[in-house]
Short mmCIF file of C-alpha atoms in Angstrom, two decimals:
data_model
loop_
_atom_site.label_atom_id
_atom_site.label_comp_id
_atom_site.label_asym_id
_atom_site.label_seq_id
_atom_site.Cartn_x
_atom_site.Cartn_y
_atom_site.Cartn_z
CA MET A 1 167.58 120.55 98.34
CA LYS A 2 164.56 123.02 97.84
CA LYS A 3 165.22 123.50 94.71
CA ASN A 4 165.24 119.74 93.63
CA LEU A 5 161.67 119.47 95.87
CA PHE A 6 160.43 122.32 93.85
CA PHE A 7 161.30 120.60 90.48
CA ALA A 8 159.70 117.36 92.16
CA LEU A 9 156.46 119.04 92.97
CA LEU A 10 156.19 120.83 89.48
CA SER A 11 156.76 117.57 87.51
CA ALA A 12 153.84 115.75 89.85
CA LEU A 13 151.66 119.15 89.15
CA VAL A 14 152.47 118.51 85.19
CA LEU A 15 151.55 114.79 85.52
CA VAL A 16 148.20 115.02 87.26
CA ALA A 17 147.38 117.85 84.44
CA CYS A 18 148.45 115.53 81.37
CA GLN A 19 146.37 112.87 83.35
CA LYS A 20 143.29 114.86 83.53
CA GLN A 21 143.62 116.06 79.74
CA GLU A 22 143.31 112.32 79.08
CA ALA A 23 140.02 112.29 80.34
CA LYS A 24 137.95 113.43 77.67
CA TYR A 25 135.38 112.54 74.73
CA GLU A 26 135.87 113.83 71.40
CA ILE A 27 133.57 113.31 68.35
CA GLN A 28 134.77 113.73 64.96
CA ALA A 29 131.81 113.83 62.06
CA THR A 30 131.69 114.17 58.47
CA ILE A 31 128.38 114.37 56.35
CA ALA A 32 127.61 115.78 53.00
CA ASP A 33 128.61 119.42 52.09
CA THR A 34 125.51 120.97 51.27
CA GLY A 35 127.45 124.19 50.29
CA LYS A 36 125.47 126.44 52.94
CA PRO A 37 125.77 127.65 56.84
CA ALA A 38 124.74 124.55 58.80
CA LYS A 39 125.09 123.93 62.36
CA ALA A 40 125.38 120.99 64.40
CA PHE A 41 124.10 120.35 67.95
CA LEU A 42 125.02 117.89 70.80
CA VAL A 43 122.27 117.58 73.59
CA PHE A 44 122.50 115.27 76.70
CA GLN A 45 121.16 115.64 80.26
CA ASN A 46 122.89 116.58 83.21
CA ASP A 47 122.27 114.87 86.93
CA SER A 48 119.34 117.83 87.38
CA GLY A 49 117.59 116.18 84.04
CA GLU A 50 118.43 119.25 82.37
CA ASN A 51 119.29 119.47 78.94
CA VAL A 52 122.83 120.33 78.13
CA ILE A 53 123.43 121.95 74.73
CA ASP A 54 126.59 122.45 72.74
CA SER A 55 126.76 123.49 69.36
CA VAL A 56 129.20 124.05 66.32
CA LEU A 57 129.26 125.09 62.73
CA ILE A 58 129.68 122.67 59.98
CA GLU A 59 132.38 123.53 57.83
CA LYS A 60 132.53 121.45 54.58
CA GLY A 61 130.64 118.78 56.01
CA SER A 62 132.77 118.04 58.91
CA PHE A 63 132.38 119.18 62.73
CA ARG A 64 133.79 118.25 65.94
CA PHE A 65 132.70 117.96 69.60
CA SER A 66 135.03 117.11 72.39
CA GLY A 67 134.81 117.63 76.33
CA ALA A 68 135.52 116.54 79.47
CA TYR A 69 134.72 112.97 80.59
CA GLU A 70 133.61 111.25 83.49
CA ALA A 71 131.30 108.66 82.60
CA PRO A 72 128.93 106.93 79.62
CA PHE A 73 126.07 109.05 78.88
CA SER A 74 123.55 109.12 76.12
CA ALA A 75 123.58 111.84 73.47
CA THR A 76 121.71 113.09 70.44
CA ILE A 77 123.62 115.12 67.42
CA ALA A 78 121.06 117.23 65.52
CA ILE A 79 121.54 119.16 62.18
CA ASP A 80 120.35 122.29 61.51
CA TYR A 81 120.95 123.10 57.84
CA ASP A 82 119.77 126.66 58.21
CA GLY A 83 122.61 127.22 60.49
CA ASN A 84 120.80 130.01 62.17
CA GLN A 85 118.20 128.40 64.46
CA PRO A 86 118.23 127.37 68.01
CA PHE A 87 118.34 123.63 68.76
CA SER A 88 114.77 122.41 68.48
CA ARG A 89 113.07 118.59 68.80
CA GLN A 90 111.76 119.30 65.43
CA LEU A 91 115.02 118.94 63.83
CA GLU A 92 114.49 115.73 61.77
CA ASP A 93 118.25 114.67 60.87
CA ARG A 94 119.52 113.22 64.11
CA LEU A 95 121.51 110.55 65.49
CA ASN A 96 121.63 109.03 69.15
CA LEU A 97 124.68 107.75 70.20
CA PHE A 98 126.44 106.86 73.35
CA VAL A 99 129.57 108.85 74.46
CA GLU A 100 132.75 107.34 76.12
CA GLN A 101 136.44 108.17 76.58
CA GLY A 102 138.32 108.75 73.43
CA LYS A 103 137.69 109.48 69.78
CA ILE A 104 134.35 108.40 68.08
CA THR A 105 134.08 109.07 64.18
CA LEU A 106 130.98 109.42 62.59
CA THR A 107 130.79 109.04 58.57
CA SER A 108 128.30 109.23 56.42
CA PRO A 109 127.56 110.17 52.64
CA ASP A 110 124.52 111.91 53.24
CA SER A 111 122.83 113.01 56.63
CA ILE A 112 123.93 112.44 60.21
CA LYS A 113 121.00 110.36 61.06
CA ASN A 114 122.64 107.53 58.18
CA ALA A 115 126.14 107.92 59.96
CA GLU A 116 128.33 104.94 60.61
CA ILE A 117 129.69 104.91 64.08
CA SER A 118 133.24 104.10 64.61
CA GLY A 119 136.10 103.89 66.95
CA SER A 120 133.42 103.35 69.95
CA PRO A 121 133.31 99.83 71.67
CA LEU A 122 130.37 101.61 73.47
CA ASN A 123 128.02 101.88 70.47
CA ALA A 124 129.31 98.92 68.93
CA LEU A 125 127.88 96.65 71.70
CA SER A 126 124.74 98.82 71.56
CA GLN A 127 124.48 97.38 68.11
CA GLU A 128 124.85 94.07 69.19
CA TYR A 129 121.86 94.40 71.51
CA ASP A 130 119.89 95.93 68.94
CA SER A 131 120.28 93.08 66.63
CA LEU A 132 119.41 90.71 69.09
CA VAL A 133 115.99 92.13 69.96
CA ALA A 134 115.33 93.25 66.21
CA ASP A 135 112.82 90.32 65.55
CA PHE A 136 110.83 91.42 68.57
CA GLN A 137 110.32 94.90 67.67
CA THR A 138 109.56 93.74 64.16
CA GLN A 139 106.97 91.41 65.44
CA LYS A 140 105.35 94.43 67.83
CA SER A 141 105.09 96.37 64.90
CA GLU A 142 103.23 93.92 62.72
CA LEU A 143 100.76 93.55 65.84
CA GLN A 144 100.09 97.09 66.01
CA ASN A 145 99.61 97.29 62.53
CA GLU A 146 97.13 94.47 62.68
CA PHE A 147 95.26 96.39 65.13
CA ARG A 148 95.12 99.60 62.77
CA SER A 149 94.26 97.69 59.72
CA ALA A 150 91.26 95.53 61.72
CA SER A 151 87.61 96.78 61.51
CA GLU A 152 86.27 98.86 63.81
CA GLU A 153 83.82 96.08 65.07
CA ASP A 154 86.98 93.59 65.68
CA ARG A 155 89.03 96.63 67.18
CA LYS A 156 86.30 96.74 70.00
CA SER A 157 85.96 93.24 70.28
CA GLU A 158 87.23 91.77 73.73
CA ALA A 159 88.03 88.62 72.44
CA PHE A 160 90.18 90.27 69.46
CA GLN A 161 91.82 92.73 71.98
CA GLN A 162 92.73 89.61 74.16
CA GLN A 163 94.37 87.57 71.60
CA LEU A 164 96.43 90.38 70.63
CA ASN A 165 97.25 91.39 73.95
CA GLU A 166 98.32 87.37 74.88
CA ARG A 167 100.32 87.89 71.74
CA TRP A 168 102.05 91.05 72.59
CA GLU A 169 102.62 89.87 76.06
CA ALA A 170 104.35 86.41 74.56
CA ILE A 171 106.56 88.60 72.32
CA GLU A 172 107.66 90.70 75.28
CA GLY A 173 108.51 87.74 77.45
CA LYS A 174 110.97 86.29 74.90
CA GLU A 175 112.27 90.08 74.90
CA LYS A 176 112.64 90.44 78.33
CA ALA A 177 114.41 86.89 78.75
CA VAL A 178 116.96 87.90 76.06
CA ALA A 179 117.48 91.60 77.70
CA TYR A 180 118.11 89.98 81.34
CA ASP A 181 120.51 87.60 79.38
CA PHE A 182 122.25 90.36 77.94
CA LEU A 183 122.61 92.13 81.42
CA LEU A 184 123.94 89.53 83.20
CA ALA A 185 126.97 89.10 80.43
CA HIS A 186 127.52 92.68 80.56
CA LYS A 187 127.25 93.82 83.72
CA GLU A 188 129.86 96.38 83.51
CA SER A 189 128.83 97.95 80.61
CA PHE A 190 126.36 101.03 80.29
CA ILE A 191 124.29 99.33 77.72
CA SER A 192 122.98 97.38 80.20
CA LEU A 193 121.90 100.12 82.14
CA ALA A 194 120.46 102.27 79.19
CA LYS A 195 118.87 99.55 77.05
CA ALA A 196 118.76 96.11 78.64
CA LEU A 197 117.55 97.28 81.87
CA PRO A 198 114.48 99.22 80.73
CA VAL A 199 113.11 96.50 78.30
CA TYR A 200 113.30 93.67 81.32
CA LEU A 201 111.44 95.86 83.78
CA GLY A 202 108.77 97.16 81.32
CA TYR A 203 106.75 100.37 82.13
CA ASP A 204 105.71 99.93 85.64
CA PRO A 205 107.88 97.76 87.53
CA GLN A 206 107.75 96.19 91.30
CA VAL A 207 110.23 98.01 93.02
CA GLU A 208 111.66 94.89 94.40
CA THR A 209 112.46 93.44 91.30
CA PHE A 210 113.84 96.79 89.93
CA ASP A 211 116.13 97.05 92.78
CA SER A 212 117.35 93.81 92.71
CA VAL A 213 118.63 93.70 89.03
CA TYR A 214 119.85 97.53 89.20
CA SER A 215 121.82 95.98 91.96
CA LEU A 216 123.34 93.53 89.60
CA LEU A 217 125.10 96.12 87.55
CA SER A 218 128.96 97.47 88.52
CA PRO A 219 129.40 100.27 90.89
CA GLU A 220 130.77 102.26 87.98
CA VAL A 221 127.56 101.81 85.78
CA ARG A 222 125.66 102.84 88.46
CA ASN A 223 127.65 105.93 89.26
CA THR A 224 126.89 107.49 85.83
CA ILE A 225 124.16 110.16 85.30
CA LEU A 226 121.67 107.47 84.30
CA GLY A 227 122.28 105.27 86.67
CA ARG A 228 122.02 108.09 89.55
CA THR A 229 118.87 108.59 88.36
CA TYR A 230 117.52 104.87 88.27
CA ALA A 231 118.44 104.86 91.99
CA LYS A 232 116.48 108.17 92.47
CA ARG A 233 113.41 106.48 91.08
CA ILE A 234 113.78 103.20 92.96
CA GLU A 235 113.97 105.56 96.16
CA THR A 236 110.77 107.12 95.15
CA LEU A 237 109.38 103.77 94.45
CA LYS A 238 110.02 102.84 97.65
CA ALA A 239 108.55 105.98 99.40
CA THR A 240 105.28 105.54 97.52
CA GLN A 241 104.56 101.91 97.62
CA VAL A 242 101.40 100.34 99.14
CA GLY A 243 101.63 100.37 102.88
CA LYS A 244 104.16 103.60 103.38
CA ILE A 245 102.82 107.06 104.47
CA ALA A 246 101.96 109.47 101.70
CA PRO A 247 104.59 112.22 101.02
CA ASP A 248 103.27 115.54 102.25
CA PHE A 249 103.33 118.50 99.69
CA THR A 250 101.96 121.87 99.21
CA GLN A 251 100.58 123.45 96.28
CA ASN A 252 98.26 126.20 95.37
CA ASP A 253 94.68 125.81 94.28
CA THR A 254 92.50 127.42 91.73
CA VAL A 255 92.45 130.80 93.37
CA GLY A 256 95.81 130.85 94.66
CA THR A 257 95.45 129.13 98.15
CA ALA A 258 98.11 126.90 99.64
CA VAL A 259 96.78 123.43 100.20
CA SER A 260 98.86 120.70 101.52
CA LEU A 261 97.71 116.57 101.23
CA SER A 262 97.86 116.60 105.02
CA ASP A 263 94.98 119.06 105.15
CA PHE A 264 93.14 115.92 104.49
CA ARG A 265 94.01 113.62 107.03
CA GLY A 266 90.90 111.58 108.61
CA LYS A 267 89.30 110.95 105.20
CA TYR A 268 90.16 108.38 102.64
CA VAL A 269 91.79 110.43 99.76
CA LEU A 270 92.17 109.80 95.97
CA LEU A 271 95.47 111.62 94.82
CA ASP A 272 94.72 112.19 91.70
CA PHE A 273 97.37 113.22 88.75
CA TRP A 274 95.87 114.71 85.77
CA ALA A 275 96.37 117.46 83.24
CA SER A 276 94.02 119.35 80.54
CA TRP A 277 95.86 118.26 77.67
CA CYS A 278 96.13 114.11 78.60
CA GLY A 279 93.28 112.63 76.44
CA PRO A 280 93.06 109.64 78.72
CA CYS A 281 93.02 111.82 81.79
CA ARG A 282 89.81 113.43 80.30
CA HIS A 283 88.57 110.06 79.23
CA GLU A 284 88.80 109.04 82.84
CA ASN A 285 87.21 111.96 84.48
CA PRO A 286 83.50 110.73 84.15
CA PHE A 287 84.41 107.51 85.90
CA VAL A 288 86.22 109.76 88.73
CA VAL A 289 83.32 112.06 88.90
CA SER A 290 80.81 109.17 89.29
CA ALA A 291 82.87 107.97 92.11
CA PHE A 292 83.04 111.29 93.74
CA GLU A 293 79.51 111.49 93.76
CA LYS A 294 78.64 108.28 95.16
CA TYR A 295 81.23 108.08 98.00
CA LYS A 296 81.90 111.80 99.00
CA ASP A 297 79.75 111.73 101.89
CA LYS A 298 81.30 108.71 103.18
CA ASN A 299 84.59 110.19 104.50
CA PHE A 300 85.86 110.11 101.19
CA THR A 301 87.18 113.24 98.95
CA ILE A 302 89.64 113.46 96.12
CA LEU A 303 92.95 115.94 95.50
CA GLY A 304 93.25 116.60 91.95
CA VAL A 305 97.22 117.60 90.78
CA SER A 306 97.31 119.00 87.48
CA LEU A 307 100.18 118.88 85.45
CA ASP A 308 99.66 121.53 83.33
CA GLU A 309 101.38 124.56 82.21
CA SER A 310 98.37 127.16 81.26
CA LYS A 311 96.35 128.20 84.11
CA GLU A 312 93.73 129.07 81.53
CA ASP A 313 93.31 125.45 79.99
CA TRP A 314 93.39 124.15 83.87
CA LEU A 315 90.52 125.92 85.07
CA LYS A 316 88.70 125.56 81.43
CA ALA A 317 89.07 121.40 81.65
CA ILE A 318 87.86 121.47 85.33
CA HIS A 319 84.66 123.30 84.37
CA ASP A 320 84.28 121.35 81.54
CA ASP A 321 84.60 117.99 83.35
CA LYS A 322 82.70 119.21 86.22
CA LEU A 323 85.66 118.41 89.09
CA ALA A 324 83.97 119.37 92.09
CA TRP A 325 86.83 118.57 94.39
CA THR A 326 89.95 120.54 95.59
CA GLN A 327 92.25 121.24 92.63
CA VAL A 328 96.10 121.90 92.79
CA SER A 329 98.88 122.59 90.60
CA ASP A 330 102.36 124.58 90.39
CA LEU A 331 101.89 124.81 86.77
CA LYS A 332 105.40 123.26 85.69
CA GLY A 333 103.87 120.72 83.55
CA TRP A 334 105.70 117.40 83.92
CA LYS A 335 108.33 119.36 86.21
CA ASN A 336 105.35 119.62 88.82
CA ASP A 337 107.11 118.78 91.97
CA ALA A 338 104.50 116.88 93.56
CA SER A 339 104.35 114.07 90.38
CA THR A 340 108.56 114.17 91.10
CA LEU A 341 107.69 113.65 94.44
CA TYR A 342 105.73 110.73 94.03
CA GLY A 343 107.37 109.17 90.68
CA VAL A 344 104.84 109.77 88.26
CA ARG A 345 105.94 109.16 84.83
CA GLY A 346 102.26 108.77 83.07
CA ILE A 347 99.26 109.95 83.49
CA PRO A 348 96.52 109.75 84.37
CA ALA A 349 97.99 108.35 87.84
CA ASN A 350 96.36 108.41 91.24
CA PHE A 351 97.17 106.98 95.02
CA LEU A 352 94.39 106.05 97.24
CA LEU A 353 95.20 106.81 100.87
CA ASP A 354 93.48 105.75 104.21
CA PRO A 355 92.57 108.43 106.84
CA ASP A 356 96.12 108.06 108.38
CA GLY A 357 97.37 108.86 105.02
CA LYS A 358 99.06 105.61 104.41
CA ILE A 359 98.85 104.28 100.45
CA ILE A 360 96.38 101.40 100.63
CA ASP A 361 96.09 101.07 96.63
CA LYS A 362 97.18 102.95 93.43
CA ASN A 363 96.41 103.31 89.94
CA LEU A 364 92.90 102.49 89.97
CA ARG A 365 90.84 103.18 86.48
CA GLY A 366 87.17 102.74 85.68
CA ASP A 367 85.39 100.02 87.79
CA LYS A 368 88.52 99.16 89.31
CA LEU A 369 88.12 102.55 91.42
CA VAL A 370 84.61 102.11 92.44
CA GLU A 371 85.52 98.50 93.33
CA ALA A 372 88.60 99.58 95.46
CA LEU A 373 86.19 102.36 97.17
CA GLU A 374 83.18 99.68 97.97
CA LYS A 375 85.79 97.43 99.43
CA TYR A 376 87.11 100.06 101.62
CA LEU A 377 84.21 102.45 102.63
CA GLN A 378 81.33 99.60 103.09
#
């Protein structure tokens, strides 16, 4: 009896092991044989947003990647034809693809960027989506070229800019409609999350729209690495929308003294995210300086948060732009803890807080900043 039980348990363990082994992905690729050492990289992101990099040597034009599979994910394959370099974003021969369970075959007579993908329903659906929006991408490129080829006088003309913007928005409106219809038809596909959703939402979506459309996707899609990333972004947007108390944080100022956002309670505060290397930020700084000089004696101040990595560059920009208010940074660049806390995805970005620390406005540029301050500080 005990012997039979032992073998039953052993069989169950073997069965479980076999089932686990089945949950794998495999990428088999064949490209042109250059006749010299070369290396292939597979790059994707983990839950922390950090790059995971796998690499293999290419032998006679062939290489293979495989790994444990949990859910679909986006990845890039890049080729180093020298064969002895670490992964770099400068590698030009690259292919973006979606990885799913099972075997994916890549075949190209030359470079990996021209590879044909087979054996992958997910990538086939991705190509189907691309074909649906291809005309919109072409029309946008034509508009961009029209702006570049316009005379300096036309480019500065408000009428010219307005008609280009109106045409751009019309194209985007049609593209968003296609993206939304695709998402509704493919709620259980990772492609809806990775491609259709960001197109429909645009760069700066309203949190209510983001949340409602994201919720249309299946639980399996939402529980991917990218899905969980979007869920975190939604929560961040909810926590930093107008009407919410601004999340507190502490970073060091230019001389190493710890400064907290809550130190400024009792005043109107412009929380300003910028960096020395950001051209639009430096262009915006004179407007911010002017607003500070005009309202600094009216219970208003600014807390600058820099997304710099170089302290020297940061300090030089503060001096050159004559930024006379408190400046802080953790010198982590785009990984700045405060910018992550506030969901900042592009700079310049700012949040206007009232004396109670409540967010009352955001992303105020140029004249809009002065108009808002006149409204609240009259």
